[in-house]
Amino acid sequence: MIAFRLHSIGDIRLEEIAKPVPGDGEVLVAVRAAGICGSDIPRIYRTGAHIHPLTCGHEFAGEVVETGAGAKSWMGKRVGVFPLIPCKSCSPCQNGQYEMCRNYGYLGSRQDGGFAEYVTVPQDNLLGLPDAVSFEQAAMLEPMAVTVHAMRQAMGTVSGTENAGQGTAFAGKKAVVCGLGTIGFCMLLFLREAGLSDLLAVGNKDFQKETFRKLGFAEESFCDSRKEDVGKWLAAHTDGKGADLFFECVGKNETLLWAIAHTAPAGSVVLVGNPHSDMTLPRDVYWKILRNQLHVTGTWNSSFTHDPADDWHYVLERLAKKRLDPSLLITHRFPLEDLMRGFLLMRDKSGEYGKVMMVRR
């Protein structure tokens, strides 16, 4: 088979390698679609992976074409793939919080992932797909589930569904989403689907503004941080009160300060973006957390426990019922053989892009 193999920092090659053989409890997935995550680019070009050589790619879906012992029931099934492989023995795993596993494996960063024709996957990491969900949509299950996990952190219902999506937890609330990559746009879609209509967004690209409009959001609810004083804009659009919910999807000091300064008393700040550098808080900003009794929470990965209430099933149900369509965020589709163009597009930012996807028929 062919696969993109990362041999060292910046050394990624399309190579012919042996097709893997599934072991006990594993299946061989023929990859039909795989998204390039923003984290794949620094992994390939700046930091490297945990092991080399490695096939990157953790956002993917496909069809089971071969099975090992104990996994025969998956043969021929269309599947999405949860990339985190929990140890199931540490304290978080014992509590069913696999996303916080202390000793995990991970497809695409710690073991071979989806930028290949085939990949072996533990059957416990598979999610069967209904016919109504396309492979491209299923390849976006991972970032969508990460989004839902963050949204549920704001509601305090990470593992439950008593409020999530019922339109009651968010009734009358105002939310800000700062940072409009794939996660930021998915956040807007899921918040709207959950019943929140008063949504503001902060971005910094013309392409983001146009996508925001195409998704059906009001143009006046978009703040272009290149052209506006974000603090003044947020104050004006929240009547000086601040937002009830603020999702920081960038990971920079500046955006963190906006979040704390413009969240209403007793409001919630959810930190979603991976940090670009050290994060520091001036004393006056820290005082705002105390005086406004803000709920500041981090979020990490997503819950996949095979329970219908977990994040992945939450997303899949809405895709199957066509409550939202993430494929609207896909701007580039490449065959596997040509996927290097996608890596370079995202590395060099040589053009506007949303979700960049590898697609195999």
mmCIF file of C-alpha atoms in Angstrom:
data_model
loop_
_atom_site.group_PDB
_atom_site.id
_atom_site.type_symbol
_atom_site.label_atom_id
_atom_site.label_comp_id
_atom_site.label_asym_id
_atom_site.label_seq_id
_atom_site.Cartn_x
_atom_site.Cartn_y
_atom_site.Cartn_z
ATOM 1 C CA MET A 1 0.000 0.000 0.000
ATOM 2 C CA ILE A 2 1.030 3.645 -0.137
ATOM 3 C CA ALA A 3 1.213 5.971 2.845
ATOM 4 C CA PHE A 4 2.666 9.317 3.836
ATOM 5 C CA ARG A 5 5.472 8.513 6.275
ATOM 6 C CA LEU A 6 7.069 11.044 8.591
ATOM 7 C CA HIS A 7 10.745 10.060 9.025
ATOM 8 C CA SER A 8 11.888 13.123 10.964
ATOM 9 C CA ILE A 9 10.954 16.776 11.323
ATOM 10 C CA GLY A 10 10.101 18.079 7.857
ATOM 11 C CA ASP A 11 10.881 14.764 6.163
ATOM 12 C CA ILE A 12 7.546 13.372 5.009
ATOM 13 C CA ARG A 13 7.433 11.012 2.034
ATOM 14 C CA LEU A 14 4.821 9.164 0.021
ATOM 15 C CA GLU A 15 6.063 5.585 0.153
ATOM 16 C CA GLU A 16 5.041 2.053 -0.662
ATOM 17 C CA ILE A 17 5.028 -0.046 2.497
ATOM 18 C CA ALA A 18 3.606 -3.376 3.577
ATOM 19 C CA LYS A 19 -0.127 -3.435 4.199
ATOM 20 C CA PRO A 20 -0.671 -3.991 7.942
ATOM 21 C CA VAL A 21 -2.300 -7.157 9.239
ATOM 22 C CA PRO A 22 -4.935 -6.843 11.977
ATOM 23 C CA GLY A 23 -4.221 -8.687 15.204
ATOM 24 C CA ASP A 24 -6.628 -10.062 17.769
ATOM 25 C CA GLY A 25 -9.439 -7.594 18.371
ATOM 26 C CA GLU A 26 -8.315 -5.370 15.490
ATOM 27 C CA VAL A 27 -9.643 -4.589 12.044
ATOM 28 C CA LEU A 28 -8.083 -3.305 8.834
ATOM 29 C CA VAL A 29 -9.784 -0.111 7.689
ATOM 30 C CA ALA A 30 -9.601 0.987 4.063
ATOM 31 C CA VAL A 31 -9.379 4.761 4.537
ATOM 32 C CA ARG A 32 -11.976 6.623 2.446
ATOM 33 C CA ALA A 33 -11.568 10.122 3.869
ATOM 34 C CA ALA A 34 -9.056 11.786 6.194
ATOM 35 C CA GLY A 35 -8.884 15.395 7.334
ATOM 36 C CA ILE A 36 -5.677 17.292 7.976
ATOM 37 C CA CYS A 37 -5.862 18.683 11.508
ATOM 38 C CA GLY A 38 -4.170 21.962 12.383
ATOM 39 C CA SER A 39 -2.017 19.952 14.827
ATOM 40 C CA ASP A 40 -0.684 17.778 11.995
ATOM 41 C CA ILE A 41 1.269 20.671 10.485
ATOM 42 C CA PRO A 42 3.532 21.456 13.480
ATOM 43 C CA ARG A 43 3.879 17.711 14.076
ATOM 44 C CA ILE A 44 5.193 17.265 10.542
ATOM 45 C CA TYR A 45 7.239 20.434 10.152
ATOM 46 C CA ARG A 46 8.267 21.696 13.609
ATOM 47 C CA THR A 47 8.151 19.207 16.453
ATOM 48 C CA GLY A 48 8.075 15.715 14.974
ATOM 49 C CA ALA A 49 6.050 12.820 16.336
ATOM 50 C CA HIS A 50 6.538 10.472 19.273
ATOM 51 C CA ILE A 51 8.025 7.814 16.984
ATOM 52 C CA HIS A 52 9.539 7.787 13.507
ATOM 53 C CA PRO A 53 8.754 6.704 10.905
ATOM 54 C CA LEU A 54 5.046 7.324 11.447
ATOM 55 C CA THR A 55 1.947 7.616 9.312
ATOM 56 C CA CYS A 56 0.171 10.756 10.549
ATOM 57 C CA GLY A 57 -3.558 11.483 10.394
ATOM 58 C CA HIS A 58 -6.065 11.044 13.227
ATOM 59 C CA GLU A 59 -9.273 12.349 11.616
ATOM 60 C CA PHE A 60 -10.414 9.576 9.301
ATOM 61 C CA ALA A 61 -13.169 7.168 8.349
ATOM 62 C CA GLY A 62 -13.443 4.179 6.054
ATOM 63 C CA GLU A 63 -14.588 0.626 5.514
ATOM 64 C CA VAL A 64 -13.519 -2.528 7.337
ATOM 65 C CA VAL A 65 -11.987 -4.895 4.765
ATOM 66 C CA GLU A 66 -10.259 -7.427 7.010
ATOM 67 C CA THR A 67 -10.597 -8.500 10.629
ATOM 68 C CA GLY A 68 -8.519 -10.225 13.254
ATOM 69 C CA ALA A 69 -9.801 -12.813 15.693
ATOM 70 C CA GLY A 70 -12.666 -11.585 17.817
ATOM 71 C CA ALA A 71 -13.618 -8.750 15.468
ATOM 72 C CA LYS A 72 -15.421 -10.617 12.690
ATOM 73 C CA SER A 73 -18.700 -8.778 13.232
ATOM 74 C CA TRP A 74 -17.142 -5.583 11.841
ATOM 75 C CA MET A 75 -16.370 -7.035 8.420
ATOM 76 C CA GLY A 76 -17.677 -4.805 5.624
ATOM 77 C CA LYS A 77 -18.920 -2.103 7.995
ATOM 78 C CA ARG A 78 -18.556 1.625 7.316
ATOM 79 C CA VAL A 79 -16.874 3.163 10.347
ATOM 80 C CA GLY A 80 -15.670 6.308 12.035
ATOM 81 C CA VAL A 81 -12.581 5.992 14.212
ATOM 82 C CA PHE A 82 -11.878 7.341 17.702
ATOM 83 C CA PRO A 83 -8.099 7.890 17.539
ATOM 84 C CA LEU A 84 -7.236 7.725 21.260
ATOM 85 C CA ILE A 85 -6.403 4.238 22.532
ATOM 86 C CA PRO A 86 -6.827 4.284 26.331
ATOM 87 C CA CYS A 87 -4.799 2.108 28.696
ATOM 88 C CA LYS A 88 -8.005 1.348 30.660
ATOM 89 C CA SER A 89 -6.029 0.930 33.879
ATOM 90 C CA CYS A 90 -5.204 4.476 35.077
ATOM 91 C CA SER A 91 -7.505 6.450 37.369
ATOM 92 C CA PRO A 92 -9.284 8.482 34.627
ATOM 93 C CA CYS A 93 -9.828 5.314 32.579
ATOM 94 C CA GLN A 94 -11.270 3.548 35.617
ATOM 95 C CA ASN A 95 -13.792 6.403 35.781
ATOM 96 C CA GLY A 96 -14.606 6.086 32.082
ATOM 97 C CA GLN A 97 -12.826 9.368 31.299
ATOM 98 C CA TYR A 98 -10.665 7.916 28.560
ATOM 99 C CA GLU A 99 -9.921 11.335 27.090
ATOM 100 C CA MET A 100 -7.721 12.013 30.135
ATOM 101 C CA CYS A 101 -5.885 8.665 30.055
ATOM 102 C CA ARG A 102 -2.399 8.913 31.585
ATOM 103 C CA ASN A 103 -0.809 6.295 29.289
ATOM 104 C CA TYR A 104 -2.631 6.367 25.979
ATOM 105 C CA GLY A 105 -1.848 5.429 22.420
ATOM 106 C CA TYR A 106 -2.991 7.686 19.602
ATOM 107 C CA LEU A 107 -3.524 6.894 15.947
ATOM 108 C CA GLY A 108 -1.590 9.387 13.857
ATOM 109 C CA SER A 109 0.810 10.661 16.523
ATOM 110 C CA ARG A 110 1.947 7.684 18.638
ATOM 111 C CA GLN A 111 1.140 4.929 16.148
ATOM 112 C CA ASP A 112 0.244 4.794 12.482
ATOM 113 C CA GLY A 113 -2.802 6.762 11.408
ATOM 114 C CA GLY A 114 -4.980 7.559 8.438
ATOM 115 C CA PHE A 115 -2.840 9.214 5.736
ATOM 116 C CA ALA A 116 -2.596 5.836 4.048
ATOM 117 C CA GLU A 117 -4.637 3.385 2.016
ATOM 118 C CA TYR A 118 -5.121 1.124 5.041
ATOM 119 C CA VAL A 119 -4.696 1.292 8.816
ATOM 120 C CA THR A 120 -5.243 -1.193 11.634
ATOM 121 C CA VAL A 121 -7.626 -0.062 14.370
ATOM 122 C CA PRO A 122 -8.741 -1.720 17.636
ATOM 123 C CA GLN A 123 -12.397 -2.690 17.345
ATOM 124 C CA ASP A 124 -13.099 -0.797 20.571
ATOM 125 C CA ASN A 125 -12.265 2.417 18.683
ATOM 126 C CA LEU A 126 -14.840 1.908 15.938
ATOM 127 C CA LEU A 127 -18.167 3.654 15.522
ATOM 128 C CA GLY A 128 -20.554 2.209 12.956
ATOM 129 C CA LEU A 129 -21.918 4.705 10.444
ATOM 130 C CA PRO A 130 -25.526 4.931 9.269
ATOM 131 C CA ASP A 131 -26.009 5.180 5.504
ATOM 132 C CA ALA A 132 -27.054 8.828 5.833
ATOM 133 C CA VAL A 133 -23.565 9.826 7.041
ATOM 134 C CA SER A 134 -20.890 10.178 4.359
ATOM 135 C CA PHE A 135 -17.250 9.233 4.780
ATOM 136 C CA GLU A 136 -16.293 12.907 4.529
ATOM 137 C CA GLN A 137 -18.677 13.809 7.333
ATOM 138 C CA ALA A 138 -17.431 10.865 9.391
ATOM 139 C CA ALA A 139 -13.820 12.002 8.916
ATOM 140 C CA MET A 140 -14.892 15.146 10.797
ATOM 141 C CA LEU A 141 -16.382 13.250 13.731
ATOM 142 C CA GLU A 142 -13.220 13.813 15.769
ATOM 143 C CA PRO A 143 -13.120 17.647 15.623
ATOM 144 C CA MET A 144 -16.904 17.772 16.020
ATOM 145 C CA ALA A 145 -16.763 15.558 19.108
ATOM 146 C CA VAL A 146 -13.984 17.756 20.523
ATOM 147 C CA THR A 147 -16.338 20.691 19.968
ATOM 148 C CA VAL A 148 -19.242 19.009 21.733
ATOM 149 C CA HIS A 149 -16.986 18.060 24.645
ATOM 150 C CA ALA A 150 -16.067 21.729 25.083
ATOM 151 C CA MET A 151 -19.690 22.795 24.770
ATOM 152 C CA ARG A 152 -20.692 20.316 27.444
ATOM 153 C CA GLN A 153 -17.960 21.607 29.724
ATOM 154 C CA ALA A 154 -19.718 24.957 29.606
ATOM 155 C CA MET A 155 -22.943 23.255 30.611
ATOM 156 C CA GLY A 156 -21.344 21.033 33.210
ATOM 157 C CA THR A 157 -22.690 17.917 31.486
ATOM 158 C CA VAL A 158 -19.620 16.279 29.968
ATOM 159 C CA SER A 159 -20.928 12.740 30.409
ATOM 160 C CA GLY A 160 -24.651 13.398 30.484
ATOM 161 C CA THR A 161 -27.293 14.667 28.109
ATOM 162 C CA GLU A 162 -29.822 16.140 30.486
ATOM 163 C CA ASN A 163 -29.158 19.614 29.073
ATOM 164 C CA ALA A 164 -27.037 19.102 25.990
ATOM 165 C CA GLY A 165 -29.001 19.836 22.865
ATOM 166 C CA GLN A 166 -32.327 20.248 24.612
ATOM 167 C CA GLY A 167 -32.454 24.005 24.124
ATOM 168 C CA THR A 168 -32.895 24.692 27.855
ATOM 169 C CA ALA A 169 -29.331 25.056 29.138
ATOM 170 C CA PHE A 170 -28.665 27.890 26.708
ATOM 171 C CA ALA A 171 -32.025 29.630 26.766
ATOM 172 C CA GLY A 172 -31.497 33.399 26.687
ATOM 173 C CA LYS A 173 -27.709 33.101 26.806
ATOM 174 C CA LYS A 174 -25.185 35.076 24.769
ATOM 175 C CA ALA A 175 -21.989 33.357 23.616
ATOM 176 C CA VAL A 176 -18.749 34.416 21.979
ATOM 177 C CA VAL A 177 -16.609 32.070 19.894
ATOM 178 C CA CYS A 178 -13.107 33.486 19.432
ATOM 179 C CA GLY A 179 -11.010 31.767 16.763
ATOM 180 C CA LEU A 180 -12.606 30.384 13.619
ATOM 181 C CA GLY A 181 -10.707 27.321 12.581
ATOM 182 C CA THR A 182 -12.594 24.053 12.157
ATOM 183 C CA ILE A 183 -13.287 23.800 15.896
ATOM 184 C CA GLY A 184 -14.533 27.390 16.120
ATOM 185 C CA PHE A 185 -16.928 26.991 13.213
ATOM 186 C CA CYS A 186 -18.147 23.639 14.534
ATOM 187 C CA MET A 187 -18.741 25.326 17.891
ATOM 188 C CA LEU A 188 -20.993 27.893 16.245
ATOM 189 C CA LEU A 189 -22.941 25.150 14.452
ATOM 190 C CA PHE A 190 -23.435 23.021 17.554
ATOM 191 C CA LEU A 191 -24.322 25.945 19.797
ATOM 192 C CA ARG A 192 -26.958 27.034 17.305
ATOM 193 C CA GLU A 193 -28.266 23.488 16.994
ATOM 194 C CA ALA A 194 -28.473 23.315 20.808
ATOM 195 C CA GLY A 195 -30.815 26.293 20.834
ATOM 196 C CA LEU A 196 -28.515 29.269 21.333
ATOM 197 C CA SER A 197 -29.355 32.022 18.879
ATOM 198 C CA ASP A 198 -27.396 34.973 20.304
ATOM 199 C CA LEU A 199 -23.945 34.167 18.942
ATOM 200 C CA LEU A 200 -20.933 36.416 18.351
ATOM 201 C CA ALA A 201 -17.717 35.447 16.594
ATOM 202 C CA VAL A 202 -14.225 36.919 16.507
ATOM 203 C CA GLY A 203 -12.032 36.096 13.512
ATOM 204 C CA ASN A 204 -9.204 37.599 11.496
ATOM 205 C CA LYS A 205 -9.707 36.582 7.866
ATOM 206 C CA ASP A 206 -12.004 37.634 5.035
ATOM 207 C CA PHE A 207 -12.518 33.936 4.301
ATOM 208 C CA GLN A 208 -13.787 33.386 7.847
ATOM 209 C CA LYS A 209 -16.244 36.231 7.531
ATOM 210 C CA GLU A 210 -17.570 34.850 4.243
ATOM 211 C CA THR A 211 -17.882 31.332 5.690
ATOM 212 C CA PHE A 212 -19.681 32.759 8.735
ATOM 213 C CA ARG A 213 -22.185 34.392 6.399
ATOM 214 C CA LYS A 214 -22.590 31.268 4.237
ATOM 215 C CA LEU A 215 -23.413 29.233 7.340
ATOM 216 C CA GLY A 216 -26.360 31.512 7.958
ATOM 217 C CA PHE A 217 -25.013 33.798 10.670
ATOM 218 C CA ALA A 218 -25.592 37.547 10.636
ATOM 219 C CA GLU A 219 -22.641 39.511 9.290
ATOM 220 C CA GLU A 220 -22.989 42.113 12.031
ATOM 221 C CA SER A 221 -22.257 39.386 14.588
ATOM 222 C CA PHE A 222 -18.738 38.912 13.198
ATOM 223 C CA CYS A 223 -15.813 40.944 14.558
ATOM 224 C CA ASP A 224 -12.732 41.204 12.351
ATOM 225 C CA SER A 225 -9.895 41.617 14.848
ATOM 226 C CA ARG A 226 -7.682 43.156 12.142
ATOM 227 C CA LYS A 227 -10.063 46.061 11.679
ATOM 228 C CA GLU A 228 -11.906 46.430 14.982
ATOM 229 C CA ASP A 229 -10.904 47.144 18.556
ATOM 230 C CA VAL A 230 -12.099 43.776 19.834
ATOM 231 C CA GLY A 231 -12.605 44.967 23.408
ATOM 232 C CA LYS A 232 -14.791 47.884 22.340
ATOM 233 C CA TRP A 233 -16.675 45.693 19.834
ATOM 234 C CA LEU A 234 -17.445 43.025 22.443
ATOM 235 C CA ALA A 235 -18.505 45.636 24.982
ATOM 236 C CA ALA A 236 -20.852 47.225 22.441
ATOM 237 C CA HIS A 237 -22.342 43.891 21.359
ATOM 238 C CA THR A 238 -22.927 42.684 24.925
ATOM 239 C CA ASP A 239 -24.308 45.993 26.219
ATOM 240 C CA GLY A 240 -21.252 46.273 28.418
ATOM 241 C CA LYS A 241 -22.318 43.232 30.428
ATOM 242 C CA GLY A 242 -20.118 40.615 28.790
ATOM 243 C CA ALA A 243 -21.111 37.252 27.351
ATOM 244 C CA ASP A 244 -22.540 34.407 29.382
ATOM 245 C CA LEU A 245 -20.269 31.938 27.586
ATOM 246 C CA PHE A 246 -16.902 32.596 25.982
ATOM 247 C CA PHE A 247 -15.139 29.869 23.987
ATOM 248 C CA GLU A 248 -11.464 30.726 23.502
ATOM 249 C CA CYS A 249 -10.401 28.648 20.472
ATOM 250 C CA VAL A 250 -7.041 30.286 19.713
ATOM 251 C CA GLY A 251 -4.627 29.752 22.591
ATOM 252 C CA LYS A 252 -2.953 33.155 22.763
ATOM 253 C CA ASN A 253 -2.521 35.575 25.629
ATOM 254 C CA GLU A 254 -4.394 38.320 23.836
ATOM 255 C CA THR A 255 -7.487 36.224 23.204
ATOM 256 C CA LEU A 256 -7.439 34.838 26.756
ATOM 257 C CA LEU A 257 -7.483 38.403 28.088
ATOM 258 C CA TRP A 258 -10.461 39.230 25.857
ATOM 259 C CA ALA A 259 -12.283 36.192 27.227
ATOM 260 C CA ILE A 260 -11.804 37.117 30.881
ATOM 261 C CA ALA A 261 -12.523 40.800 30.339
ATOM 262 C CA HIS A 262 -15.720 40.213 28.365
ATOM 263 C CA THR A 263 -17.429 37.376 30.188
ATOM 264 C CA ALA A 264 -20.372 38.390 32.376
ATOM 265 C CA PRO A 265 -20.343 37.945 36.160
ATOM 266 C CA ALA A 266 -20.821 34.244 37.022
ATOM 267 C CA GLY A 267 -20.246 33.433 33.338
ATOM 268 C CA SER A 268 -18.136 30.637 31.865
ATOM 269 C CA VAL A 269 -14.870 30.764 29.955
ATOM 270 C CA VAL A 270 -13.972 27.535 28.164
ATOM 271 C CA LEU A 271 -10.332 27.253 27.076
ATOM 272 C CA VAL A 272 -10.281 25.243 23.869
ATOM 273 C CA GLY A 273 -7.280 26.457 21.856
ATOM 274 C CA ASN A 274 -3.881 24.806 22.251
ATOM 275 C CA PRO A 275 -1.398 27.398 23.591
ATOM 276 C CA HIS A 276 0.989 28.982 21.094
ATOM 277 C CA SER A 277 3.397 30.058 23.871
ATOM 278 C CA ASP A 278 3.464 30.608 27.633
ATOM 279 C CA MET A 279 0.200 32.034 28.962
ATOM 280 C CA THR A 280 0.376 34.779 31.598
ATOM 281 C CA LEU A 281 -2.220 36.886 33.372
ATOM 282 C CA PRO A 282 -1.756 40.446 34.638
ATOM 283 C CA ARG A 283 -2.922 40.907 38.216
ATOM 284 C CA ASP A 284 -5.866 43.106 37.199
ATOM 285 C CA VAL A 285 -7.108 40.402 34.857
ATOM 286 C CA TYR A 286 -6.770 37.749 37.533
ATOM 287 C CA TRP A 287 -8.811 39.990 39.835
ATOM 288 C CA LYS A 288 -11.634 39.875 37.265
ATOM 289 C CA ILE A 289 -11.807 36.109 37.575
ATOM 290 C CA LEU A 290 -12.163 36.465 41.337
ATOM 291 C CA ARG A 291 -14.480 39.454 41.498
ATOM 292 C CA ASN A 292 -16.767 38.202 38.719
ATOM 293 C CA GLN A 293 -16.689 34.634 40.048
ATOM 294 C CA LEU A 294 -15.989 33.327 36.587
ATOM 295 C CA HIS A 295 -16.052 29.641 35.810
ATOM 296 C CA VAL A 296 -12.831 29.037 33.861
ATOM 297 C CA THR A 297 -12.430 25.506 32.572
ATOM 298 C CA GLY A 298 -10.183 23.610 30.241
ATOM 299 C CA THR A 299 -11.328 20.969 27.804
ATOM 300 C CA TRP A 300 -9.432 18.131 26.191
ATOM 301 C CA ASN A 301 -10.287 15.657 23.458
ATOM 302 C CA SER A 302 -13.724 14.009 23.639
ATOM 303 C CA SER A 303 -15.617 11.208 25.332
ATOM 304 C CA PHE A 304 -16.061 7.886 23.539
ATOM 305 C CA THR A 305 -17.337 5.123 25.783
ATOM 306 C CA HIS A 306 -19.797 3.300 23.490
ATOM 307 C CA ASP A 307 -22.554 4.887 25.564
ATOM 308 C CA PRO A 308 -25.269 6.594 23.471
ATOM 309 C CA ALA A 309 -24.722 9.651 25.667
ATOM 310 C CA ASP A 310 -21.038 10.127 24.791
ATOM 311 C CA ASP A 311 -19.774 12.963 22.577
ATOM 312 C CA TRP A 312 -19.299 10.836 19.451
ATOM 313 C CA HIS A 313 -22.821 9.437 19.549
ATOM 314 C CA TYR A 314 -24.182 12.936 20.211
ATOM 315 C CA VAL A 315 -22.513 14.108 16.983
ATOM 316 C CA LEU A 316 -23.449 11.031 14.965
ATOM 317 C CA GLU A 317 -27.115 11.342 15.884
ATOM 318 C CA ARG A 318 -27.222 14.917 14.597
ATOM 319 C CA LEU A 319 -25.404 14.013 11.391
ATOM 320 C CA ALA A 320 -27.775 11.128 10.740
ATOM 321 C CA LYS A 321 -30.778 13.401 11.267
ATOM 322 C CA LYS A 322 -29.160 16.099 9.085
ATOM 323 C CA ARG A 323 -29.367 18.651 11.886
ATOM 324 C CA LEU A 324 -26.088 20.143 10.625
ATOM 325 C CA ASP A 325 -23.599 19.484 7.821
ATOM 326 C CA PRO A 326 -19.863 19.871 8.519
ATOM 327 C CA SER A 327 -18.956 19.148 4.886
ATOM 328 C CA LEU A 328 -19.805 22.818 4.253
ATOM 329 C CA LEU A 329 -16.473 23.565 5.954
ATOM 330 C CA ILE A 330 -14.438 21.443 3.518
ATOM 331 C CA THR A 331 -12.639 23.660 1.010
ATOM 332 C CA HIS A 332 -10.034 21.310 -0.481
ATOM 333 C CA ARG A 333 -10.175 17.650 -1.470
ATOM 334 C CA PHE A 334 -7.079 15.760 -2.599
ATOM 335 C CA PRO A 335 -6.423 12.147 -3.533
ATOM 336 C CA LEU A 336 -3.921 10.438 -1.253
ATOM 337 C CA GLU A 337 -1.193 10.653 -3.887
ATOM 338 C CA ASP A 338 -1.560 14.438 -3.996
ATOM 339 C CA LEU A 339 -2.034 15.149 -0.292
ATOM 340 C CA MET A 340 1.340 16.897 -0.045
ATOM 341 C CA ARG A 341 -0.377 19.887 -1.648
ATOM 342 C CA GLY A 342 -2.663 20.057 1.374
ATOM 343 C CA PHE A 343 0.241 19.915 3.833
ATOM 344 C CA LEU A 344 2.038 22.724 2.030
ATOM 345 C CA LEU A 345 -1.105 24.836 1.694
ATOM 346 C CA MET A 346 -1.619 24.727 5.444
ATOM 347 C CA ARG A 347 2.070 25.118 6.303
ATOM 348 C CA ASP A 348 2.698 28.078 4.001
ATOM 349 C CA LYS A 349 -0.813 29.573 4.208
ATOM 350 C CA SER A 350 -0.502 30.123 0.476
ATOM 351 C CA GLY A 351 -4.261 30.415 0.048
ATOM 352 C CA GLU A 352 -7.505 30.516 1.972
ATOM 353 C CA TYR A 353 -8.620 27.161 3.338
ATOM 354 C CA GLY A 354 -11.050 25.566 5.738
ATOM 355 C CA LYS A 355 -10.956 21.823 6.268
ATOM 356 C CA VAL A 356 -8.473 20.122 3.939
ATOM 357 C CA MET A 357 -9.453 16.542 3.216
ATOM 358 C CA MET A 358 -7.943 13.446 1.636
ATOM 359 C CA VAL A 359 -10.631 11.536 -0.250
ATOM 360 C CA ARG A 360 -10.392 8.063 -1.797
ATOM 361 C CA ARG A 361 -13.193 6.543 -3.808
#
